[in-house]
PDB file of C-alpha atoms in Angstrom:
ATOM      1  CA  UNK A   1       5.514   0.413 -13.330  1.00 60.00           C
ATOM      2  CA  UNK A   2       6.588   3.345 -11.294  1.00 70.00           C
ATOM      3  CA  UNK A   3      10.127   4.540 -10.900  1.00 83.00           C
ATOM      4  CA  UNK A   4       9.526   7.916  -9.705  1.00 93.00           C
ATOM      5  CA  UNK A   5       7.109  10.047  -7.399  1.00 96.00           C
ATOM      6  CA  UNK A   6       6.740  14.011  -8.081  1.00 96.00           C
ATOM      7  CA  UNK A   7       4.953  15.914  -4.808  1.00 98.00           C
ATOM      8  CA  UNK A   8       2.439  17.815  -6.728  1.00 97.00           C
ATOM      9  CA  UNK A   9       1.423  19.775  -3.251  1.00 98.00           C
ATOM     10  CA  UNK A  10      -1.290  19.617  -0.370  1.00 98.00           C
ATOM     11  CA  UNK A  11      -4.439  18.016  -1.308  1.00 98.00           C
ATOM     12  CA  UNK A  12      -6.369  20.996   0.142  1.00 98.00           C
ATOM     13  CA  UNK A  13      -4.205  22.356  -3.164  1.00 97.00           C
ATOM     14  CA  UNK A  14      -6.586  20.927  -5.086  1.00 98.00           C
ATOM     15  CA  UNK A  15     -10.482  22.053  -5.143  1.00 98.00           C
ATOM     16  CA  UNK A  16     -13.379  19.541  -4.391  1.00 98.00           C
ATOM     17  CA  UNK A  17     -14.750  18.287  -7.458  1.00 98.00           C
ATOM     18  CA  UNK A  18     -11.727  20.059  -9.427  1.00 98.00           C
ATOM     19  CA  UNK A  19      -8.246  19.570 -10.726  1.00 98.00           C
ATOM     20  CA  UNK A  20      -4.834  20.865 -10.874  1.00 98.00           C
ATOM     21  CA  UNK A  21      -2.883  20.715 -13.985  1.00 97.00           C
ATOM     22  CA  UNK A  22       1.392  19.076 -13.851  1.00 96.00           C
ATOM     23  CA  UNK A  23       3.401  19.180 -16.517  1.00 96.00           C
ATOM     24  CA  UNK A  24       5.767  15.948 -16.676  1.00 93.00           C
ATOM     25  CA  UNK A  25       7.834  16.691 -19.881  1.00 92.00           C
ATOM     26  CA  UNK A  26       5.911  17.350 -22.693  1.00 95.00           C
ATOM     27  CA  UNK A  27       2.842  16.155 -21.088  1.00 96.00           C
ATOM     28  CA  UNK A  28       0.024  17.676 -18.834  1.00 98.00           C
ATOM     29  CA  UNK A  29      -1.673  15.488 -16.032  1.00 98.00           C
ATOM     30  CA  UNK A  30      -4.644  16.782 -14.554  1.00 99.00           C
ATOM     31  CA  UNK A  31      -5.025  15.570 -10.907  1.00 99.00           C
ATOM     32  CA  UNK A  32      -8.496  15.291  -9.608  1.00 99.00           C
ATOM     33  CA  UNK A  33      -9.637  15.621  -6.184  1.00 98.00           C
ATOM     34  CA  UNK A  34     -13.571  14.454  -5.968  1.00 98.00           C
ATOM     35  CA  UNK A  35     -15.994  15.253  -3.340  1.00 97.00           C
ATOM     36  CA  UNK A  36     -15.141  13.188  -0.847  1.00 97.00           C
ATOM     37  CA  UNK A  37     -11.722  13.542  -1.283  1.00 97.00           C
ATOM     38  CA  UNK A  38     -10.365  10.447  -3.633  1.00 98.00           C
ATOM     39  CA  UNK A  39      -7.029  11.706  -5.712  1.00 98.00           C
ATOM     40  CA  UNK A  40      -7.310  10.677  -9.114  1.00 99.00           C
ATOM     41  CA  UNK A  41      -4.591  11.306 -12.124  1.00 99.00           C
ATOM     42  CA  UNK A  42      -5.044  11.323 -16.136  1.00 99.00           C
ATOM     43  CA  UNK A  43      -3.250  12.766 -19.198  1.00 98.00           C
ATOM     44  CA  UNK A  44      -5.168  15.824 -19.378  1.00 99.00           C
ATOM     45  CA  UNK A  45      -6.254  14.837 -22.727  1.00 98.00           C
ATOM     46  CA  UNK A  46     -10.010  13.605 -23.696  1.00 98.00           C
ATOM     47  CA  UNK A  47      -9.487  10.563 -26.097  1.00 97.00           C
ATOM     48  CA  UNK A  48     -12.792  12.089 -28.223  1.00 95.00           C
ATOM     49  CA  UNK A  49     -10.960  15.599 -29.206  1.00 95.00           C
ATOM     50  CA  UNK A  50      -8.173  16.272 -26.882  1.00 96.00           C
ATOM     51  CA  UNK A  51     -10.002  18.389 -24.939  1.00 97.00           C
ATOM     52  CA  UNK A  52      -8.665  19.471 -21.278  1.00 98.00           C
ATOM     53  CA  UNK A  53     -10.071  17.099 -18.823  1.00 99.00           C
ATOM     54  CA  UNK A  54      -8.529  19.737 -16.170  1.00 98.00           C
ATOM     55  CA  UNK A  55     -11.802  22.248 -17.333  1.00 98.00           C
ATOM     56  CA  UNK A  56     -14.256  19.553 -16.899  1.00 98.00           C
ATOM     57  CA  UNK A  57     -17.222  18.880 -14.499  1.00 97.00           C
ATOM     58  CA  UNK A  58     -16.033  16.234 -11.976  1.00 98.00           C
ATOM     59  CA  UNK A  59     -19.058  14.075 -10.469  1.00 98.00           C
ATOM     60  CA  UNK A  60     -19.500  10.310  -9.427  1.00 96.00           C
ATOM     61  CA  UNK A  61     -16.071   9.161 -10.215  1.00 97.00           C
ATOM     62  CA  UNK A  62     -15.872  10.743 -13.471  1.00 98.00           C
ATOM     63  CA  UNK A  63     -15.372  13.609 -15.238  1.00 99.00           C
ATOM     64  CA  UNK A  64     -17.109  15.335 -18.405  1.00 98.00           C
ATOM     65  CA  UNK A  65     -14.939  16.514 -20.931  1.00 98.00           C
ATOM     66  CA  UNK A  66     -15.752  20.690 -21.282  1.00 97.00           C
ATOM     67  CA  UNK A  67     -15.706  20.317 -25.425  1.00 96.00           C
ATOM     68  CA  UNK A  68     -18.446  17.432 -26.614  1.00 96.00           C
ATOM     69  CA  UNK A  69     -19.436  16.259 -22.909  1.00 97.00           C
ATOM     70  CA  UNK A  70     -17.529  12.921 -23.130  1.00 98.00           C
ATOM     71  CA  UNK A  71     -17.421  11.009 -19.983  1.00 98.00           C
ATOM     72  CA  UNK A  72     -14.526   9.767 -18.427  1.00 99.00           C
ATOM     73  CA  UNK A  73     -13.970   7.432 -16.103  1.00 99.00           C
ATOM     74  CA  UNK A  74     -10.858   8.983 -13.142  1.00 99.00           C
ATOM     75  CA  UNK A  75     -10.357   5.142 -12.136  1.00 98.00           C
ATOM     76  CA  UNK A  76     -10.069   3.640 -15.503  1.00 98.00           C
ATOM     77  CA  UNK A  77      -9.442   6.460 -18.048  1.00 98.00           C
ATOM     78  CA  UNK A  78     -12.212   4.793 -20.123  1.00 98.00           C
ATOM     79  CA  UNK A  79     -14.888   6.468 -21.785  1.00 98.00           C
ATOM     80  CA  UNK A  80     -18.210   5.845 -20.502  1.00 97.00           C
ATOM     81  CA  UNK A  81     -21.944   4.924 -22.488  1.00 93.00           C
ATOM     82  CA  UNK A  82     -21.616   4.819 -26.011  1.00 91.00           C
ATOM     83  CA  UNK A  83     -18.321   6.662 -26.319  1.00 91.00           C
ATOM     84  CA  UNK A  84     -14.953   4.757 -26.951  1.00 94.00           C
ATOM     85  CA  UNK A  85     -11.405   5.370 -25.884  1.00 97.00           C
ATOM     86  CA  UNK A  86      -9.388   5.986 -23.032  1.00 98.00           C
ATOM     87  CA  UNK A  87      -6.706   8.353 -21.782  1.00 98.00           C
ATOM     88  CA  UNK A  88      -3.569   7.557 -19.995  1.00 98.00           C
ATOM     89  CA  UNK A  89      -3.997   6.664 -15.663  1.00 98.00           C
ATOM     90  CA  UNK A  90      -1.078   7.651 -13.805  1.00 98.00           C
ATOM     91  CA  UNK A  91      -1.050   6.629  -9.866  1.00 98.00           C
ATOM     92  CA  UNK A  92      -1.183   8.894  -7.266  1.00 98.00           C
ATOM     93  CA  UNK A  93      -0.702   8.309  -3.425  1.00 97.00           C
ATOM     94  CA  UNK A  94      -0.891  10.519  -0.299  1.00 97.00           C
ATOM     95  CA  UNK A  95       1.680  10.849   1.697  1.00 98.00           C
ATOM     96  CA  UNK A  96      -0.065  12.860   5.043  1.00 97.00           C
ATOM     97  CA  UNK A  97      -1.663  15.546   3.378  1.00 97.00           C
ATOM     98  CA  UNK A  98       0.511  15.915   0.805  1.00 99.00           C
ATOM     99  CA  UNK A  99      -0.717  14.091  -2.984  1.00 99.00           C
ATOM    100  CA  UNK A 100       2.532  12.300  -4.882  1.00 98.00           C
ATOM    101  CA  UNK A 101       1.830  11.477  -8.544  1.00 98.00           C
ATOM    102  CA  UNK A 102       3.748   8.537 -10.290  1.00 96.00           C
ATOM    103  CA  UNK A 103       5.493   8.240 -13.514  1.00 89.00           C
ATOM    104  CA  UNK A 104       8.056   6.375 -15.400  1.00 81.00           C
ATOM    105  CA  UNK A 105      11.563   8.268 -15.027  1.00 68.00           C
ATOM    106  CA  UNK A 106      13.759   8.870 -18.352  1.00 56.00           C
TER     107      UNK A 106
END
């Protein structure tokens, strides 16, 4: 559940088939814009190694962790083929142009 919605900035903030990095606490998000403009959010955290999602290649609804090439899914937070694990969704909305990323308040 969401209690709370941060305005991360303007979508065009974010580059096609890249991400921008939030910190919420303790933790970093990466927010993913793809190339035809979907908004996706993880913990910028690959489940394999912890490697930065952020630095990845982003490409049909995934992205591929920079370290060991995992592949994660930006819908799901699953990793894809063989690989196991997941990393944490958080939900994003657009509000006009500008992307709002949701979280659970303390």
């Amino acid at each position: 559940m969401t209690d709370e919605w941060l305005d991360v900035g303007e979508i065009s903030d974010i580059p096609r088939r890249g991400a921008r990095c939030i910190r919420i606490g303790e933790t970093s998000v990466a927010v993913f814009r793809t190339a035809d403009d979907q908004i996706h959010a993880l913990e910028d955290k690959c489940p394999h190694r912890n490697g930065p999602l952020s630095q990845g290649i982003v490409h049909d609804g995934c992205v591929t962790c920079p370290l060991h090439n995992w592949v994660i899914s930006l819908k799901t937070g699953q990793a894809q083929g063989a690989d196991e694990g997941s990393t944490e969704v958080y939900p994003v909305r657009l509000d006009g142009t500008r992307v709002l990323l949701g979280f659970r308040g303390k």
